């Protein structure tokens, strides 16, 4: 699961791209124009991941939900997760569709983290911990299996107001919609 910050032309909003990978494949991007400048102050970016759903949050506002629909043949993240932060040059596509290139004269580039926290179940690659789905972990509590009515309203509002791209509606890229999109 990805949170990616794309481009920053002066006066233009920063685009936050989310992606979900299943069986090693992504291509499930959704993009949002952020309603704030993420470089001006600290903000919270959170993932809630359990056997029922993956929820992407920005400052406690849910912006994306990816439901577990394995029963319908839809892939769902089921491998161990690692946290990686990096800078990479997406100039060929990320900023204005590749029109704006990285200005390396502004290097070095820096990022700061504050209040960084991970709650997780320890599991090793090729040796999954069956206990990770147990109720002893807070995220497996029934109240986290779906969004509550207030969160659903916040999700709907955020998507209407800020979502700029959804792979589910990209007919040029996916003439046949992916199964999770129906």
PDB file of C-alpha atoms in Angstrom:
ATOM      1  CA  UNK A   1       0.000   0.000   0.000  1.00  0.00           C
ATOM      2  CA  UNK A   2       1.394   3.360  -1.006  1.00  0.00           C
ATOM      3  CA  UNK A   3       1.080   6.979  -0.052  1.00  0.00           C
ATOM      4  CA  UNK A   4       2.947   8.935  -2.736  1.00  0.00           C
ATOM      5  CA  UNK A   5       3.288  12.714  -2.986  1.00  0.00           C
ATOM      6  CA  UNK A   6       3.431  13.791  -6.622  1.00  0.00           C
ATOM      7  CA  UNK A   7       4.954  17.012  -7.856  1.00  0.00           C
ATOM      8  CA  UNK A   8       4.758  20.489  -6.505  1.00  0.00           C
ATOM      9  CA  UNK A   9       4.558  23.351  -8.918  1.00  0.00           C
ATOM     10  CA  UNK A  10       4.269  26.664  -7.058  1.00  0.00           C
ATOM     11  CA  UNK A  11       0.637  27.590  -6.609  1.00  0.00           C
ATOM     12  CA  UNK A  12      -0.589  24.095  -7.470  1.00  0.00           C
ATOM     13  CA  UNK A  13      -1.863  21.599  -4.910  1.00  0.00           C
ATOM     14  CA  UNK A  14       0.270  18.608  -3.998  1.00  0.00           C
ATOM     15  CA  UNK A  15      -1.270  15.413  -5.338  1.00  0.00           C
ATOM     16  CA  UNK A  16      -1.440  12.460  -2.978  1.00  0.00           C
ATOM     17  CA  UNK A  17      -1.535   9.158  -4.837  1.00  0.00           C
ATOM     18  CA  UNK A  18      -2.574   5.959  -3.107  1.00  0.00           C
ATOM     19  CA  UNK A  19      -2.041   2.484  -4.496  1.00  0.00           C
ATOM     20  CA  UNK A  20      -2.894  -1.029  -3.380  1.00  0.00           C
ATOM     21  CA  UNK A  21      -0.741  -4.006  -4.333  1.00  0.00           C
ATOM     22  CA  UNK A  22      -2.004  -7.579  -4.369  1.00  0.00           C
ATOM     23  CA  UNK A  23       0.039 -10.572  -5.455  1.00  0.00           C
ATOM     24  CA  UNK A  24       2.880  -8.169  -6.252  1.00  0.00           C
ATOM     25  CA  UNK A  25       0.831  -6.053  -8.664  1.00  0.00           C
ATOM     26  CA  UNK A  26      -0.343  -2.481  -8.202  1.00  0.00           C
ATOM     27  CA  UNK A  27      -2.136  -0.408 -10.813  1.00  0.00           C
ATOM     28  CA  UNK A  28      -4.901   0.534  -8.370  1.00  0.00           C
ATOM     29  CA  UNK A  29      -4.070   4.211  -8.108  1.00  0.00           C
ATOM     30  CA  UNK A  30      -6.341   6.901  -6.788  1.00  0.00           C
ATOM     31  CA  UNK A  31      -5.201  10.533  -6.646  1.00  0.00           C
ATOM     32  CA  UNK A  32      -6.313  13.372  -4.395  1.00  0.00           C
ATOM     33  CA  UNK A  33      -5.578  17.101  -4.416  1.00  0.00           C
ATOM     34  CA  UNK A  34      -4.612  17.781  -0.841  1.00  0.00           C
ATOM     35  CA  UNK A  35      -6.582  20.523   0.898  1.00  0.00           C
ATOM     36  CA  UNK A  36      -3.419  21.790   2.603  1.00  0.00           C
ATOM     37  CA  UNK A  37       0.279  22.169   1.877  1.00  0.00           C
ATOM     38  CA  UNK A  38       1.890  19.032   3.362  1.00  0.00           C
ATOM     39  CA  UNK A  39       5.233  20.839   3.577  1.00  0.00           C
ATOM     40  CA  UNK A  40       3.891  23.669   5.724  1.00  0.00           C
ATOM     41  CA  UNK A  41       3.063  21.574   8.796  1.00  0.00           C
ATOM     42  CA  UNK A  42       2.926  17.993  10.030  1.00  0.00           C
ATOM     43  CA  UNK A  43      -0.059  15.836   9.120  1.00  0.00           C
ATOM     44  CA  UNK A  44      -1.098  12.273   9.874  1.00  0.00           C
ATOM     45  CA  UNK A  45      -1.138   9.649   7.132  1.00  0.00           C
ATOM     46  CA  UNK A  46      -2.522   6.365   8.382  1.00  0.00           C
ATOM     47  CA  UNK A  47      -3.333   2.913   7.113  1.00  0.00           C
ATOM     48  CA  UNK A  48      -5.802   0.607   8.801  1.00  0.00           C
ATOM     49  CA  UNK A  49      -5.342  -2.913   7.458  1.00  0.00           C
ATOM     50  CA  UNK A  50      -7.202  -5.962   8.702  1.00  0.00           C
ATOM     51  CA  UNK A  51      -8.888  -8.993   7.144  1.00  0.00           C
ATOM     52  CA  UNK A  52     -11.909  -6.882   6.163  1.00  0.00           C
ATOM     53  CA  UNK A  53     -10.568  -3.669   4.662  1.00  0.00           C
ATOM     54  CA  UNK A  54      -7.656  -1.348   4.036  1.00  0.00           C
ATOM     55  CA  UNK A  55      -8.443   2.280   4.875  1.00  0.00           C
ATOM     56  CA  UNK A  56      -6.222   5.222   3.937  1.00  0.00           C
ATOM     57  CA  UNK A  57      -6.573   8.231   6.261  1.00  0.00           C
ATOM     58  CA  UNK A  58      -5.297  11.800   6.095  1.00  0.00           C
ATOM     59  CA  UNK A  59      -5.598  13.569   9.455  1.00  0.00           C
ATOM     60  CA  UNK A  60      -8.285  11.070  10.600  1.00  0.00           C
ATOM     61  CA  UNK A  61     -10.311  11.618   7.408  1.00  0.00           C
ATOM     62  CA  UNK A  62     -10.751   8.394   5.453  1.00  0.00           C
ATOM     63  CA  UNK A  63      -9.999   9.035   1.786  1.00  0.00           C
ATOM     64  CA  UNK A  64      -9.964   5.487   0.434  1.00  0.00           C
ATOM     65  CA  UNK A  65     -11.308   2.071   1.353  1.00  0.00           C
ATOM     66  CA  UNK A  66     -10.211  -1.147  -0.334  1.00  0.00           C
ATOM     67  CA  UNK A  67     -12.508  -3.964   0.759  1.00  0.00           C
ATOM     68  CA  UNK A  68     -11.527  -7.598   1.062  1.00  0.00           C
ATOM     69  CA  UNK A  69     -13.459  -9.253  -1.755  1.00  0.00           C
ATOM     70  CA  UNK A  70     -11.374 -12.409  -2.106  1.00  0.00           C
ATOM     71  CA  UNK A  71     -14.654 -14.332  -2.152  1.00  0.00           C
ATOM     72  CA  UNK A  72     -15.397 -12.565  -5.502  1.00  0.00           C
ATOM     73  CA  UNK A  73     -11.944 -13.357  -6.886  1.00  0.00           C
ATOM     74  CA  UNK A  74     -10.491  -9.922  -6.105  1.00  0.00           C
ATOM     75  CA  UNK A  75      -6.930  -9.831  -4.816  1.00  0.00           C
ATOM     76  CA  UNK A  76      -6.349  -8.508  -1.304  1.00  0.00           C
ATOM     77  CA  UNK A  77      -3.043  -7.593   0.389  1.00  0.00           C
ATOM     78  CA  UNK A  78      -1.924 -10.646   2.304  1.00  0.00           C
ATOM     79  CA  UNK A  79       1.861 -10.422   2.474  1.00  0.00           C
ATOM     80  CA  UNK A  80       3.996  -8.954   5.198  1.00  0.00           C
ATOM     81  CA  UNK A  81       4.250  -5.190   5.066  1.00  0.00           C
ATOM     82  CA  UNK A  82       7.371  -3.105   5.344  1.00  0.00           C
ATOM     83  CA  UNK A  83       7.660   0.625   5.755  1.00  0.00           C
ATOM     84  CA  UNK A  84       9.902   2.355   3.257  1.00  0.00           C
ATOM     85  CA  UNK A  85      10.392   6.056   2.739  1.00  0.00           C
ATOM     86  CA  UNK A  86      12.243   7.273  -0.289  1.00  0.00           C
ATOM     87  CA  UNK A  87      12.619  10.004  -2.832  1.00  0.00           C
ATOM     88  CA  UNK A  88      12.541   8.958  -6.431  1.00  0.00           C
ATOM     89  CA  UNK A  89      12.433  10.842  -9.651  1.00  0.00           C
ATOM     90  CA  UNK A  90       8.988  10.539 -11.194  1.00  0.00           C
ATOM     91  CA  UNK A  91       9.670  13.405 -13.617  1.00  0.00           C
ATOM     92  CA  UNK A  92       8.715  11.286 -16.609  1.00  0.00           C
ATOM     93  CA  UNK A  93       5.088  11.057 -15.436  1.00  0.00           C
ATOM     94  CA  UNK A  94       4.354  12.378 -11.936  1.00  0.00           C
ATOM     95  CA  UNK A  95       4.323  16.171 -12.209  1.00  0.00           C
ATOM     96  CA  UNK A  96       1.988  17.572 -14.841  1.00  0.00           C
ATOM     97  CA  UNK A  97       2.115  14.292 -16.726  1.00  0.00           C
ATOM     98  CA  UNK A  98       5.881  14.535 -17.089  1.00  0.00           C
ATOM     99  CA  UNK A  99       5.989  18.179 -18.217  1.00  0.00           C
ATOM    100  CA  UNK A 100       7.763  19.408 -15.066  1.00  0.00           C
ATOM    101  CA  UNK A 101      11.122  17.857 -14.203  1.00  0.00           C
ATOM    102  CA  UNK A 102      12.908  17.644 -10.857  1.00  0.00           C
ATOM    103  CA  UNK A 103      15.175  20.620 -10.245  1.00  0.00           C
ATOM    104  CA  UNK A 104      18.258  19.024  -8.740  1.00  0.00           C
ATOM    105  CA  UNK A 105      19.773  22.435  -7.982  1.00  0.00           C
ATOM    106  CA  UNK A 106      17.385  22.436  -4.989  1.00  0.00           C
ATOM    107  CA  UNK A 107      19.114  19.352  -3.520  1.00  0.00           C
ATOM    108  CA  UNK A 108      19.652  18.060  -0.951  1.00  0.00           C
ATOM    109  CA  UNK A 109      16.018  17.133  -0.390  1.00  0.00           C
ATOM    110  CA  UNK A 110      14.813  16.555   3.164  1.00  0.00           C
ATOM    111  CA  UNK A 111      11.844  15.028   4.885  1.00  0.00           C
ATOM    112  CA  UNK A 112      10.943  15.162   8.557  1.00  0.00           C
ATOM    113  CA  UNK A 113       8.797  12.773  10.539  1.00  0.00           C
ATOM    114  CA  UNK A 114       7.057  13.501  13.791  1.00  0.00           C
ATOM    115  CA  UNK A 115       4.966  11.236  16.026  1.00  0.00           C
ATOM    116  CA  UNK A 116       5.827   8.202  13.867  1.00  0.00           C
ATOM    117  CA  UNK A 117       4.174   5.033  15.134  1.00  0.00           C
ATOM    118  CA  UNK A 118       3.531   1.512  13.899  1.00  0.00           C
ATOM    119  CA  UNK A 119       1.104  -0.946  15.462  1.00  0.00           C
ATOM    120  CA  UNK A 120       1.462  -4.302  13.820  1.00  0.00           C
ATOM    121  CA  UNK A 121       1.670  -8.013  14.148  1.00  0.00           C
ATOM    122  CA  UNK A 122       5.147  -9.442  13.728  1.00  0.00           C
ATOM    123  CA  UNK A 123       5.259 -11.854  10.824  1.00  0.00           C
ATOM    124  CA  UNK A 124       8.149 -13.022   8.727  1.00  0.00           C
ATOM    125  CA  UNK A 125       8.139 -13.534   4.948  1.00  0.00           C
ATOM    126  CA  UNK A 126       7.324 -17.149   4.051  1.00  0.00           C
ATOM    127  CA  UNK A 127       6.272 -17.774   7.656  1.00  0.00           C
ATOM    128  CA  UNK A 128       2.974 -15.976   8.278  1.00  0.00           C
ATOM    129  CA  UNK A 129       1.842 -15.481  11.849  1.00  0.00           C
ATOM    130  CA  UNK A 130      -1.664 -16.980  12.034  1.00  0.00           C
ATOM    131  CA  UNK A 131      -2.222 -14.985  15.224  1.00  0.00           C
ATOM    132  CA  UNK A 132      -2.267 -11.697  13.232  1.00  0.00           C
ATOM    133  CA  UNK A 133      -6.034 -12.007  12.616  1.00  0.00           C
ATOM    134  CA  UNK A 134      -6.844 -12.582  16.285  1.00  0.00           C
ATOM    135  CA  UNK A 135      -8.943 -10.253  18.429  1.00  0.00           C
ATOM    136  CA  UNK A 136      -5.938  -9.540  20.655  1.00  0.00           C
ATOM    137  CA  UNK A 137      -4.960  -6.837  18.171  1.00  0.00           C
ATOM    138  CA  UNK A 138      -7.089  -3.675  18.318  1.00  0.00           C
ATOM    139  CA  UNK A 139      -7.475  -3.372  14.518  1.00  0.00           C
ATOM    140  CA  UNK A 140      -9.268  -6.736  14.402  1.00  0.00           C
ATOM    141  CA  UNK A 141     -12.011  -5.550  16.739  1.00  0.00           C
ATOM    142  CA  UNK A 142     -15.408  -5.621  15.023  1.00  0.00           C
ATOM    143  CA  UNK A 143     -15.685  -1.820  15.097  1.00  0.00           C
ATOM    144  CA  UNK A 144     -12.784  -1.668  12.590  1.00  0.00           C
ATOM    145  CA  UNK A 145     -14.364  -4.074  10.079  1.00  0.00           C
ATOM    146  CA  UNK A 146     -16.129  -1.185   8.349  1.00  0.00           C
ATOM    147  CA  UNK A 147     -16.348   2.568   8.632  1.00  0.00           C
ATOM    148  CA  UNK A 148     -18.904   4.062  11.008  1.00  0.00           C
ATOM    149  CA  UNK A 149     -21.604   6.407   9.587  1.00  0.00           C
ATOM    150  CA  UNK A 150     -19.593   9.565  10.366  1.00  0.00           C
ATOM    151  CA  UNK A 151     -16.487   8.125   8.685  1.00  0.00           C
ATOM    152  CA  UNK A 152     -18.547   7.055   5.668  1.00  0.00           C
ATOM    153  CA  UNK A 153     -19.831  10.629   5.290  1.00  0.00           C
ATOM    154  CA  UNK A 154     -16.280  12.009   5.624  1.00  0.00           C
ATOM    155  CA  UNK A 155     -15.059   9.512   3.014  1.00  0.00           C
ATOM    156  CA  UNK A 156     -17.816  10.455   0.595  1.00  0.00           C
ATOM    157  CA  UNK A 157     -17.161  14.186   1.082  1.00  0.00           C
ATOM    158  CA  UNK A 158     -13.385  13.841   0.652  1.00  0.00           C
ATOM    159  CA  UNK A 159     -13.742  11.765  -2.496  1.00  0.00           C
ATOM    160  CA  UNK A 160     -16.263  14.146  -4.072  1.00  0.00           C
ATOM    161  CA  UNK A 161     -14.236  17.221  -3.274  1.00  0.00           C
ATOM    162  CA  UNK A 162     -10.606  16.070  -3.628  1.00  0.00           C
ATOM    163  CA  UNK A 163     -10.310  12.896  -5.714  1.00  0.00           C
ATOM    164  CA  UNK A 164      -8.852  13.701  -9.135  1.00  0.00           C
ATOM    165  CA  UNK A 165      -8.202  10.199 -10.516  1.00  0.00           C
ATOM    166  CA  UNK A 166      -9.611   6.726  -9.953  1.00  0.00           C
ATOM    167  CA  UNK A 167      -8.281   3.731 -11.856  1.00  0.00           C
ATOM    168  CA  UNK A 168     -11.795   2.255 -11.726  1.00  0.00           C
ATOM    169  CA  UNK A 169     -13.066   4.956 -14.084  1.00  0.00           C
ATOM    170  CA  UNK A 170     -10.031   5.023 -16.400  1.00  0.00           C
ATOM    171  CA  UNK A 171     -11.503   3.294 -19.460  1.00  0.00           C
ATOM    172  CA  UNK A 172      -8.457   4.040 -21.642  1.00  0.00           C
ATOM    173  CA  UNK A 173      -6.224   2.153 -19.226  1.00  0.00           C
ATOM    174  CA  UNK A 174      -8.734  -0.506 -18.238  1.00  0.00           C
ATOM    175  CA  UNK A 175     -11.298  -0.997 -21.041  1.00  0.00           C
ATOM    176  CA  UNK A 176     -12.590  -3.943 -19.052  1.00  0.00           C
ATOM    177  CA  UNK A 177     -13.023  -2.760 -15.460  1.00  0.00           C
ATOM    178  CA  UNK A 178     -11.062  -4.631 -12.826  1.00  0.00           C
ATOM    179  CA  UNK A 179     -13.244  -6.926 -10.714  1.00  0.00           C
ATOM    180  CA  UNK A 180     -13.022  -4.792  -7.573  1.00  0.00           C
ATOM    181  CA  UNK A 181     -14.441  -1.826  -9.501  1.00  0.00           C
ATOM    182  CA  UNK A 182     -17.851  -3.335 -10.227  1.00  0.00           C
TER     183      UNK A 182
END
